[in-house]
Tab-separated table of C-alpha atoms in Angstrom:
chain	number	residue	atom	x	y	z
A	916	UNK	CA	-43.154	-8.308	-1.679
A	917	UNK	CA	-43.688	-7.843	-5.375
A	918	UNK	CA	-41.226	-9.237	-7.890
A	919	UNK	CA	-40.308	-5.702	-9.009
A	920	UNK	CA	-39.413	-4.763	-5.433
A	921	UNK	CA	-37.331	-7.939	-5.013
A	922	UNK	CA	-35.560	-7.260	-8.301
A	923	UNK	CA	-34.802	-3.681	-7.267
A	924	UNK	CA	-33.500	-4.831	-3.870
A	925	UNK	CA	-31.311	-7.452	-5.555
A	926	UNK	CA	-29.869	-4.873	-7.963
A	927	UNK	CA	-29.113	-2.455	-5.123
A	928	UNK	CA	-27.373	-5.178	-3.101
A	929	UNK	CA	-25.361	-6.304	-6.140
A	930	UNK	CA	-24.323	-2.701	-6.779
A	931	UNK	CA	-23.215	-2.232	-3.179
A	932	UNK	CA	-21.238	-5.468	-3.283
A	933	UNK	CA	-19.526	-4.421	-6.519
A	934	UNK	CA	-18.679	-1.013	-5.048
A	935	UNK	CA	-17.152	-2.600	-1.958
A	936	UNK	CA	-15.131	-5.038	-4.057
A	937	UNK	CA	-13.589	-2.215	-6.087
A	938	UNK	CA	-12.647	-0.101	-3.052
A	939	UNK	CA	-9.172	-0.667	-1.654
A	940	UNK	CA	-9.168	-2.002	1.879
A	941	UNK	CA	-8.104	0.197	4.776
A	942	UNK	CA	-4.971	-1.918	5.165
A	943	UNK	CA	-4.081	-1.470	1.470
A	944	UNK	CA	-4.552	2.291	1.777
A	945	UNK	CA	-2.376	2.412	4.902
A	946	UNK	CA	0.348	0.466	3.084
A	947	UNK	CA	0.205	2.812	0.089
A	948	UNK	CA	0.280	5.821	2.400
A	949	UNK	CA	3.329	4.387	4.208
A	950	UNK	CA	5.088	3.616	0.906
A	951	UNK	CA	4.493	7.115	-0.487
A	952	UNK	CA	5.495	8.688	2.840
A	953	UNK	CA	8.752	6.709	2.924
A	954	UNK	CA	9.567	7.661	-0.671
A	955	UNK	CA	8.692	11.356	-0.281
A	956	UNK	CA	11.595	13.756	0.000
A	957	UNK	CA	12.059	16.998	1.871
A	958	UNK	CA	9.276	19.592	1.570
A	959	UNK	CA	9.454	22.016	-1.357
A	960	UNK	CA	7.662	25.332	-1.815
A	961	UNK	CA	5.957	24.496	-5.120
A	962	UNK	CA	5.722	22.260	-8.167
A	963	UNK	CA	5.217	23.106	-11.799
A	964	UNK	CA	2.382	21.779	-13.895
A	965	UNK	CA	3.272	20.635	-17.412
A	966	UNK	CA	2.424	23.566	-19.693
A	967	UNK	CA	-0.810	23.080	-21.607
A	968	UNK	CA	-1.582	19.719	-19.990
A	969	UNK	CA	-3.654	18.571	-17.077
A	970	UNK	CA	-2.490	16.350	-14.236
A	971	UNK	CA	-1.314	12.960	-15.548
A	972	UNK	CA	-2.796	11.025	-12.611
A	973	UNK	CA	-3.767	11.441	-8.971
A	974	UNK	CA	-4.640	9.292	-5.978
A	975	UNK	CA	-6.157	10.338	-2.651
A	976	UNK	CA	-4.546	8.453	0.247
A	977	UNK	CA	-6.958	9.804	2.867
A	978	UNK	CA	-8.723	13.091	3.605
A	979	UNK	CA	-5.400	14.872	4.268
A	980	UNK	CA	-3.054	13.443	1.599
A	981	UNK	CA	-3.083	13.347	-2.173
A	982	UNK	CA	-0.488	12.029	-4.622
A	983	UNK	CA	-0.314	13.992	-7.872
A	984	UNK	CA	1.533	12.715	-10.937
A	985	UNK	CA	2.476	15.583	-13.228
A	986	UNK	CA	4.111	13.050	-15.584
A	987	UNK	CA	4.285	9.247	-15.468
A	988	UNK	CA	7.682	9.487	-13.757
A	989	UNK	CA	7.125	12.571	-11.576
A	990	UNK	CA	4.883	12.637	-8.493
A	991	UNK	CA	4.300	14.874	-5.482
A	992	UNK	CA	2.780	14.028	-2.107
A	993	UNK	CA	0.502	16.882	-1.031
A	994	UNK	CA	-0.603	17.313	2.577
A	995	UNK	CA	-3.774	19.302	3.236
A	996	UNK	CA	-5.941	20.199	6.169
A	997	UNK	CA	-8.791	17.677	6.541
A	998	UNK	CA	-10.641	17.888	3.241
A	999	UNK	CA	-14.033	16.183	3.010
A	1000	UNK	CA	-14.232	15.997	-0.779
A	1001	UNK	CA	-10.776	14.570	-1.407
A	1002	UNK	CA	-11.557	10.861	-1.107
A	1003	UNK	CA	-14.890	10.912	-2.932
A	1004	UNK	CA	-14.329	13.196	-5.907
A	1005	UNK	CA	-14.115	11.994	-9.511
A	1006	UNK	CA	-11.937	14.873	-10.647
A	1007	UNK	CA	-9.566	17.420	-9.201
A	1008	UNK	CA	-8.084	20.741	-10.191
A	1009	UNK	CA	-5.625	23.227	-8.743
A	1010	UNK	CA	-5.364	26.938	-8.366
A	1011	UNK	CA	-1.982	28.114	-9.618
A	1012	UNK	CA	-0.020	31.118	-10.758
A	1013	UNK	CA	1.812	30.834	-14.091
A	1014	UNK	CA	1.522	27.034	-13.946
A	1015	UNK	CA	3.082	26.787	-10.502
A	1016	UNK	CA	1.207	25.303	-7.528
A	1017	UNK	CA	2.526	26.712	-4.228
A	1018	UNK	CA	2.179	25.890	-0.530
A	1019	UNK	CA	0.108	28.443	1.372
A	1020	UNK	CA	-1.322	30.102	-1.740
A	1021	UNK	CA	-2.917	27.409	-3.851
A	1022	UNK	CA	-5.697	24.918	-3.274
A	1023	UNK	CA	-6.946	21.573	-4.526
A	1024	UNK	CA	-10.359	21.889	-6.170
A	1025	UNK	CA	-12.747	18.950	-5.867
A	1026	UNK	CA	-16.345	18.307	-6.889
A	1027	UNK	CA	-18.894	21.074	-6.554
A	1028	UNK	CA	-20.327	21.414	-3.109
A	1029	UNK	CA	-17.016	20.867	-1.341
A	1030	UNK	CA	-14.706	23.616	-0.174
A	1031	UNK	CA	-11.270	23.873	-1.825
A	1032	UNK	CA	-8.498	22.108	0.106
A	1033	UNK	CA	-5.588	24.301	1.231
A	1034	UNK	CA	-2.152	22.797	0.521
A	1035	UNK	CA	-0.014	22.622	3.693
A	1036	UNK	CA	3.019	20.792	2.336
A	1037	UNK	CA	4.429	19.489	-0.961
A	1038	UNK	CA	7.031	16.717	-1.097
A	1039	UNK	CA	8.485	15.219	-4.290
A	1040	UNK	CA	8.212	11.426	-4.460
A	1041	UNK	CA	11.332	9.444	-5.379
A	1042	UNK	CA	9.680	7.010	-7.801
A	1043	UNK	CA	12.554	4.498	-7.715
A	1044	UNK	CA	12.341	4.358	-3.926
A	1045	UNK	CA	8.544	4.136	-4.090
A	1046	UNK	CA	8.776	1.086	-6.370
A	1047	UNK	CA	11.253	-0.534	-3.955
A	1048	UNK	CA	8.959	0.196	-0.987
A	1049	UNK	CA	6.021	-1.246	-2.885
A	1050	UNK	CA	7.918	-4.404	-3.835
A	1051	UNK	CA	9.209	-4.856	-0.273
A	1052	UNK	CA	5.630	-4.890	1.019
A	1053	UNK	CA	4.644	-7.748	-1.273
A	1054	UNK	CA	5.128	-10.965	0.610
A	1055	UNK	CA	4.153	-14.429	-0.515
A	1056	UNK	CA	4.411	-17.501	1.663
A	1057	UNK	CA	5.213	-20.734	-0.141
A	1058	UNK	CA	4.801	-24.154	1.457
A	1059	UNK	CA	6.044	-27.343	-0.149
A	1060	UNK	CA	3.536	-30.138	-0.367
A	1061	UNK	CA	4.582	-33.552	0.834
A	1062	UNK	CA	2.236	-35.717	-1.176
A	1063	UNK	CA	0.348	-35.890	-4.429
A	1064	UNK	CA	-3.047	-34.897	-3.040
A	1065	UNK	CA	-1.857	-31.292	-2.581
A	1066	UNK	CA	-1.956	-31.035	1.202
A	1067	UNK	CA	0.810	-28.914	2.717
A	1068	UNK	CA	3.734	-30.570	4.414
A	1069	UNK	CA	3.784	-30.615	8.193
A	1070	UNK	CA	5.715	-27.689	9.652
A	1071	UNK	CA	9.210	-28.452	10.850
A	1072	UNK	CA	9.008	-29.682	14.438
A	1073	UNK	CA	5.262	-30.311	14.071
A	1074	UNK	CA	3.227	-33.223	15.426
């Protein structure tokens, strides 16, 4: 193999590794989905976009759920039919009427080439509850060490 081919192969592999490192794991996504689901309230018919502004932030949870932040402290969990462009798009938009996005009428717009995603359900997210859910899922195990070389102490009742 030529050195140019080896260099190209190395760059491609490094790029793939970097892409995988920046993607959340399936377990992380399931935890986020569970936290948002637990913090989401009863379904509502619509939500209002902030006049003259775009969406503050958004996060796809899978190909059927999207979290939309209309403000830093206001979020909605949107359920859609399976939507192939939802998890891979770099930008989103919404159809709306007079700044209001409604179930059954409006759609999520993703990158060109993908069909718009019909909105099946909208639920407001209780951000205080979401933060509590998120904190509750963080768990750190701490073991005391029994000597100066840093090895962990033997478990209670151990050999």
